[in-house]
């Protein structure tokens, strides 16, 4: 999740979402005044919970850093007179803060490290691999069964063809002796 601070009170989630649409937010939740010393407020930006969402969140944060409107800039600011809002990726200090942003993150978010996400993804990948391996094993058994039935049918067909050939040959020999 991302954090937007110094957001004008009249900015709704949809309007904010349009302004940061380049970063593919899933949702923008305005939290209202209470974090700034003015009538300005905050918002939480949700991104996808996968690597593409992480990439979008990093681009979001880097955009604000490059514009000198990142978290460090917010903490070092002198007054709110700029009218610009600040943004960054929510981290543990935001999650554990006692303000409106912290409360929202604790209620609706989950604090995870990249290592946690990687472990979780590896566990999911392992489960998927196990499921796929099981499906392959089932299909191989089915294929072996089909191959066995094919071989039985082919052998039976060969026997029938041999019998037909013998009967045909016997018939032809019987007919040739009748004619002579």
mmCIF file of C-alpha atoms in Angstrom:
data_model
loop_
_atom_site.group_PDB
_atom_site.id
_atom_site.type_symbol
_atom_site.label_atom_id
_atom_site.label_comp_id
_atom_site.label_asym_id
_atom_site.label_seq_id
_atom_site.Cartn_x
_atom_site.Cartn_y
_atom_site.Cartn_z
ATOM 1 C CA UNK A 1 0.000 0.000 0.000
ATOM 2 C CA UNK A 2 1.038 3.574 -0.542
ATOM 3 C CA UNK A 3 0.429 6.680 1.524
ATOM 4 C CA UNK A 4 -0.596 10.101 0.220
ATOM 5 C CA UNK A 5 -0.321 13.049 2.612
ATOM 6 C CA UNK A 6 -1.355 16.699 2.398
ATOM 7 C CA UNK A 7 -4.290 15.774 0.175
ATOM 8 C CA UNK A 8 -6.907 18.524 -0.269
ATOM 9 C CA UNK A 9 -10.110 17.614 1.571
ATOM 10 C CA UNK A 10 -12.168 18.031 -1.622
ATOM 11 C CA UNK A 11 -10.107 15.371 -3.448
ATOM 12 C CA UNK A 12 -12.126 12.153 -3.563
ATOM 13 C CA UNK A 13 -10.756 8.664 -4.132
ATOM 14 C CA UNK A 14 -11.748 8.684 -7.800
ATOM 15 C CA UNK A 15 -10.090 12.061 -8.436
ATOM 16 C CA UNK A 16 -6.917 10.954 -6.657
ATOM 17 C CA UNK A 17 -6.979 7.659 -8.542
ATOM 18 C CA UNK A 18 -7.021 9.544 -11.835
ATOM 19 C CA UNK A 19 -4.016 11.641 -10.766
ATOM 20 C CA UNK A 20 -1.922 8.568 -9.964
ATOM 21 C CA UNK A 21 -3.380 6.219 -12.601
ATOM 22 C CA UNK A 22 0.085 5.733 -14.171
ATOM 23 C CA UNK A 23 0.917 3.561 -11.144
ATOM 24 C CA UNK A 24 -2.093 1.214 -11.610
ATOM 25 C CA UNK A 25 -3.637 1.561 -8.160
ATOM 26 C CA UNK A 26 -6.369 -0.934 -7.305
ATOM 27 C CA UNK A 27 -8.059 1.575 -5.017
ATOM 28 C CA UNK A 28 -7.499 4.949 -3.378
ATOM 29 C CA UNK A 29 -9.085 5.397 0.051
ATOM 30 C CA UNK A 30 -9.319 9.019 1.256
ATOM 31 C CA UNK A 31 -8.917 9.204 5.040
ATOM 32 C CA UNK A 32 -9.716 12.873 5.539
ATOM 33 C CA UNK A 33 -8.002 15.458 7.747
ATOM 34 C CA UNK A 34 -6.251 14.452 10.906
ATOM 35 C CA UNK A 35 -2.642 13.837 9.958
ATOM 36 C CA UNK A 36 -1.687 17.311 8.831
ATOM 37 C CA UNK A 37 -1.911 20.528 10.794
ATOM 38 C CA UNK A 38 -4.330 21.904 8.205
ATOM 39 C CA UNK A 39 -7.606 20.988 6.603
ATOM 40 C CA UNK A 40 -5.728 18.686 4.289
ATOM 41 C CA UNK A 41 -5.911 14.949 4.705
ATOM 42 C CA UNK A 42 -4.400 11.637 3.788
ATOM 43 C CA UNK A 43 -5.217 8.692 1.575
ATOM 44 C CA UNK A 44 -4.094 5.083 1.313
ATOM 45 C CA UNK A 45 -3.346 3.679 -2.119
ATOM 46 C CA UNK A 46 -3.812 -0.067 -2.648
ATOM 47 C CA UNK A 47 -1.804 -1.885 -5.303
ATOM 48 C CA UNK A 48 -2.063 -5.470 -6.552
ATOM 49 C CA UNK A 49 -0.682 -8.010 -4.081
ATOM 50 C CA UNK A 50 1.808 -9.480 -6.534
ATOM 51 C CA UNK A 51 5.152 -8.533 -8.048
ATOM 52 C CA UNK A 52 3.537 -6.255 -10.636
ATOM 53 C CA UNK A 53 1.799 -4.410 -7.776
ATOM 54 C CA UNK A 54 5.130 -4.107 -5.964
ATOM 55 C CA UNK A 55 6.710 -2.706 -9.141
ATOM 56 C CA UNK A 56 3.854 -0.176 -9.441
ATOM 57 C CA UNK A 57 4.221 0.797 -5.769
ATOM 58 C CA UNK A 58 7.978 1.316 -6.218
ATOM 59 C CA UNK A 59 7.350 3.481 -9.300
ATOM 60 C CA UNK A 60 4.784 5.455 -7.235
ATOM 61 C CA UNK A 61 7.323 6.072 -4.463
ATOM 62 C CA UNK A 62 10.172 6.887 -6.865
ATOM 63 C CA UNK A 63 7.962 9.414 -8.668
ATOM 64 C CA UNK A 64 7.346 11.309 -5.435
ATOM 65 C CA UNK A 65 11.011 11.030 -4.355
ATOM 66 C CA UNK A 66 12.178 12.427 -7.695
ATOM 67 C CA UNK A 67 9.767 15.359 -7.279
ATOM 68 C CA UNK A 68 11.046 15.993 -3.734
ATOM 69 C CA UNK A 69 7.671 14.959 -2.344
ATOM 70 C CA UNK A 70 8.635 11.669 -0.701
ATOM 71 C CA UNK A 71 8.445 10.662 2.945
ATOM 72 C CA UNK A 72 11.778 12.275 3.842
ATOM 73 C CA UNK A 73 10.635 15.519 2.207
ATOM 74 C CA UNK A 74 7.341 15.397 4.141
ATOM 75 C CA UNK A 75 9.156 14.903 7.449
ATOM 76 C CA UNK A 76 11.583 17.779 6.690
ATOM 77 C CA UNK A 77 8.999 20.224 5.313
ATOM 78 C CA UNK A 78 8.415 23.682 6.711
ATOM 79 C CA UNK A 79 4.655 24.257 6.727
ATOM 80 C CA UNK A 80 2.063 22.843 4.354
ATOM 81 C CA UNK A 81 1.895 25.891 2.102
ATOM 82 C CA UNK A 82 3.060 24.140 -1.037
ATOM 83 C CA UNK A 83 -0.368 22.670 -1.772
ATOM 84 C CA UNK A 84 1.358 19.602 -3.173
ATOM 85 C CA UNK A 85 0.710 16.184 -1.775
ATOM 86 C CA UNK A 86 3.425 13.740 -0.800
ATOM 87 C CA UNK A 87 3.565 9.997 -1.382
ATOM 88 C CA UNK A 88 5.489 6.859 -0.441
ATOM 89 C CA UNK A 89 5.147 3.127 0.163
ATOM 90 C CA UNK A 90 3.737 2.333 3.595
ATOM 91 C CA UNK A 91 6.374 0.817 5.859
ATOM 92 C CA UNK A 92 6.475 -0.431 9.451
ATOM 93 C CA UNK A 93 6.570 3.041 11.003
ATOM 94 C CA UNK A 94 3.461 4.017 9.017
ATOM 95 C CA UNK A 95 1.769 0.727 9.930
ATOM 96 C CA UNK A 96 2.554 1.139 13.623
ATOM 97 C CA UNK A 97 1.747 4.866 13.828
ATOM 98 C CA UNK A 98 -1.148 5.985 16.004
ATOM 99 C CA UNK A 99 -2.638 8.325 13.396
ATOM 100 C CA UNK A 100 -5.468 7.731 10.925
ATOM 101 C CA UNK A 101 -3.124 6.161 8.351
ATOM 102 C CA UNK A 102 -1.689 3.704 10.889
ATOM 103 C CA UNK A 103 -5.167 2.701 12.050
ATOM 104 C CA UNK A 104 -6.294 2.105 8.469
ATOM 105 C CA UNK A 105 -3.174 0.100 7.581
ATOM 106 C CA UNK A 106 -3.520 -2.062 10.715
ATOM 107 C CA UNK A 107 -7.197 -2.698 10.026
ATOM 108 C CA UNK A 108 -6.982 -3.321 6.263
ATOM 109 C CA UNK A 109 -3.356 -4.154 5.539
ATOM 110 C CA UNK A 110 -0.724 -6.701 6.332
ATOM 111 C CA UNK A 111 2.869 -5.815 7.150
ATOM 112 C CA UNK A 112 5.114 -8.144 5.133
ATOM 113 C CA UNK A 113 8.745 -8.084 4.099
ATOM 114 C CA UNK A 114 9.981 -9.014 0.639
ATOM 115 C CA UNK A 115 11.375 -12.168 2.237
ATOM 116 C CA UNK A 116 7.896 -13.036 3.583
ATOM 117 C CA UNK A 117 6.356 -12.526 0.146
ATOM 118 C CA UNK A 118 9.067 -14.630 -1.507
ATOM 119 C CA UNK A 119 8.613 -17.473 1.017
ATOM 120 C CA UNK A 120 4.840 -17.336 0.570
ATOM 121 C CA UNK A 121 5.221 -17.365 -3.206
ATOM 122 C CA UNK A 122 7.672 -20.299 -3.019
ATOM 123 C CA UNK A 123 5.231 -22.219 -0.850
ATOM 124 C CA UNK A 124 2.436 -21.529 -3.360
ATOM 125 C CA UNK A 125 4.710 -22.518 -6.236
ATOM 126 C CA UNK A 126 5.553 -25.758 -4.400
ATOM 127 C CA UNK A 127 1.863 -26.524 -3.968
ATOM 128 C CA UNK A 128 1.205 -25.867 -7.651
ATOM 129 C CA UNK A 129 4.142 -28.078 -8.661
ATOM 130 C CA UNK A 130 2.833 -30.888 -6.420
ATOM 131 C CA UNK A 131 -0.654 -30.583 -7.924
ATOM 132 C CA UNK A 132 0.744 -30.595 -11.462
ATOM 133 C CA UNK A 133 3.014 -33.582 -10.686
ATOM 134 C CA UNK A 134 -0.004 -35.467 -9.357
ATOM 135 C CA UNK A 135 -2.013 -34.610 -12.476
ATOM 136 C CA UNK A 136 0.858 -35.827 -14.668
ATOM 137 C CA UNK A 137 1.017 -39.087 -12.705
ATOM 138 C CA UNK A 138 -2.743 -39.629 -13.091
ATOM 139 C CA UNK A 139 -2.572 -38.896 -16.825
ATOM 140 C CA UNK A 140 0.429 -41.228 -17.233
ATOM 141 C CA UNK A 141 -1.501 -44.047 -15.510
ATOM 142 C CA UNK A 142 -4.458 -43.368 -17.789
ATOM 143 C CA UNK A 143 -2.131 -43.378 -20.811
ATOM 144 C CA UNK A 144 -0.622 -46.703 -19.697
ATOM 145 C CA UNK A 145 -4.119 -48.140 -19.317
ATOM 146 C CA UNK A 146 -5.042 -46.930 -22.813
ATOM 147 C CA UNK A 147 -1.815 -48.376 -24.202
ATOM 148 C CA UNK A 148 -2.540 -51.749 -22.534
ATOM 149 C CA UNK A 149 -6.105 -51.809 -23.908
ATOM 150 C CA UNK A 150 -4.774 -50.871 -27.352
ATOM 151 C CA UNK A 151 -2.250 -53.711 -27.246
ATOM 152 C CA UNK A 152 -4.944 -56.218 -26.147
ATOM 153 C CA UNK A 153 -7.258 -55.017 -28.917
ATOM 154 C CA UNK A 154 -4.459 -55.081 -31.519
ATOM 155 C CA UNK A 155 -3.472 -58.638 -30.499
ATOM 156 C CA UNK A 156 -7.090 -59.765 -30.647
ATOM 157 C CA UNK A 157 -7.495 -58.128 -34.060
ATOM 158 C CA UNK A 158 -4.332 -59.864 -35.332
ATOM 159 C CA UNK A 159 -5.675 -63.264 -34.161
ATOM 160 C CA UNK A 160 -9.010 -62.608 -35.838
ATOM 161 C CA UNK A 161 -7.258 -61.559 -39.067
ATOM 162 C CA UNK A 162 -5.093 -64.701 -38.970
ATOM 163 C CA UNK A 163 -8.207 -66.861 -38.468
ATOM 164 C CA UNK A 164 -9.956 -65.024 -41.292
ATOM 165 C CA UNK A 165 -6.951 -65.609 -43.554
ATOM 166 C CA UNK A 166 -6.908 -69.325 -42.637
ATOM 167 C CA UNK A 167 -10.644 -69.629 -43.267
ATOM 168 C CA UNK A 168 -10.295 -67.776 -46.545
ATOM 169 C CA UNK A 169 -7.378 -70.003 -47.575
ATOM 170 C CA UNK A 170 -9.291 -73.148 -46.571
ATOM 171 C CA UNK A 171 -12.318 -71.977 -48.509
ATOM 172 C CA UNK A 172 -10.178 -71.268 -51.594
ATOM 173 C CA UNK A 173 -8.504 -74.706 -51.335
ATOM 174 C CA UNK A 174 -11.909 -76.372 -50.970
ATOM 175 C CA UNK A 175 -13.234 -74.557 -53.977
ATOM 176 C CA UNK A 176 -10.165 -75.437 -56.086
ATOM 177 C CA UNK A 177 -10.494 -79.173 -55.266
ATOM 178 C CA UNK A 178 -14.179 -79.115 -56.222
ATOM 179 C CA UNK A 179 -13.330 -77.543 -59.537
ATOM 180 C CA UNK A 180 -10.660 -80.181 -60.364
#
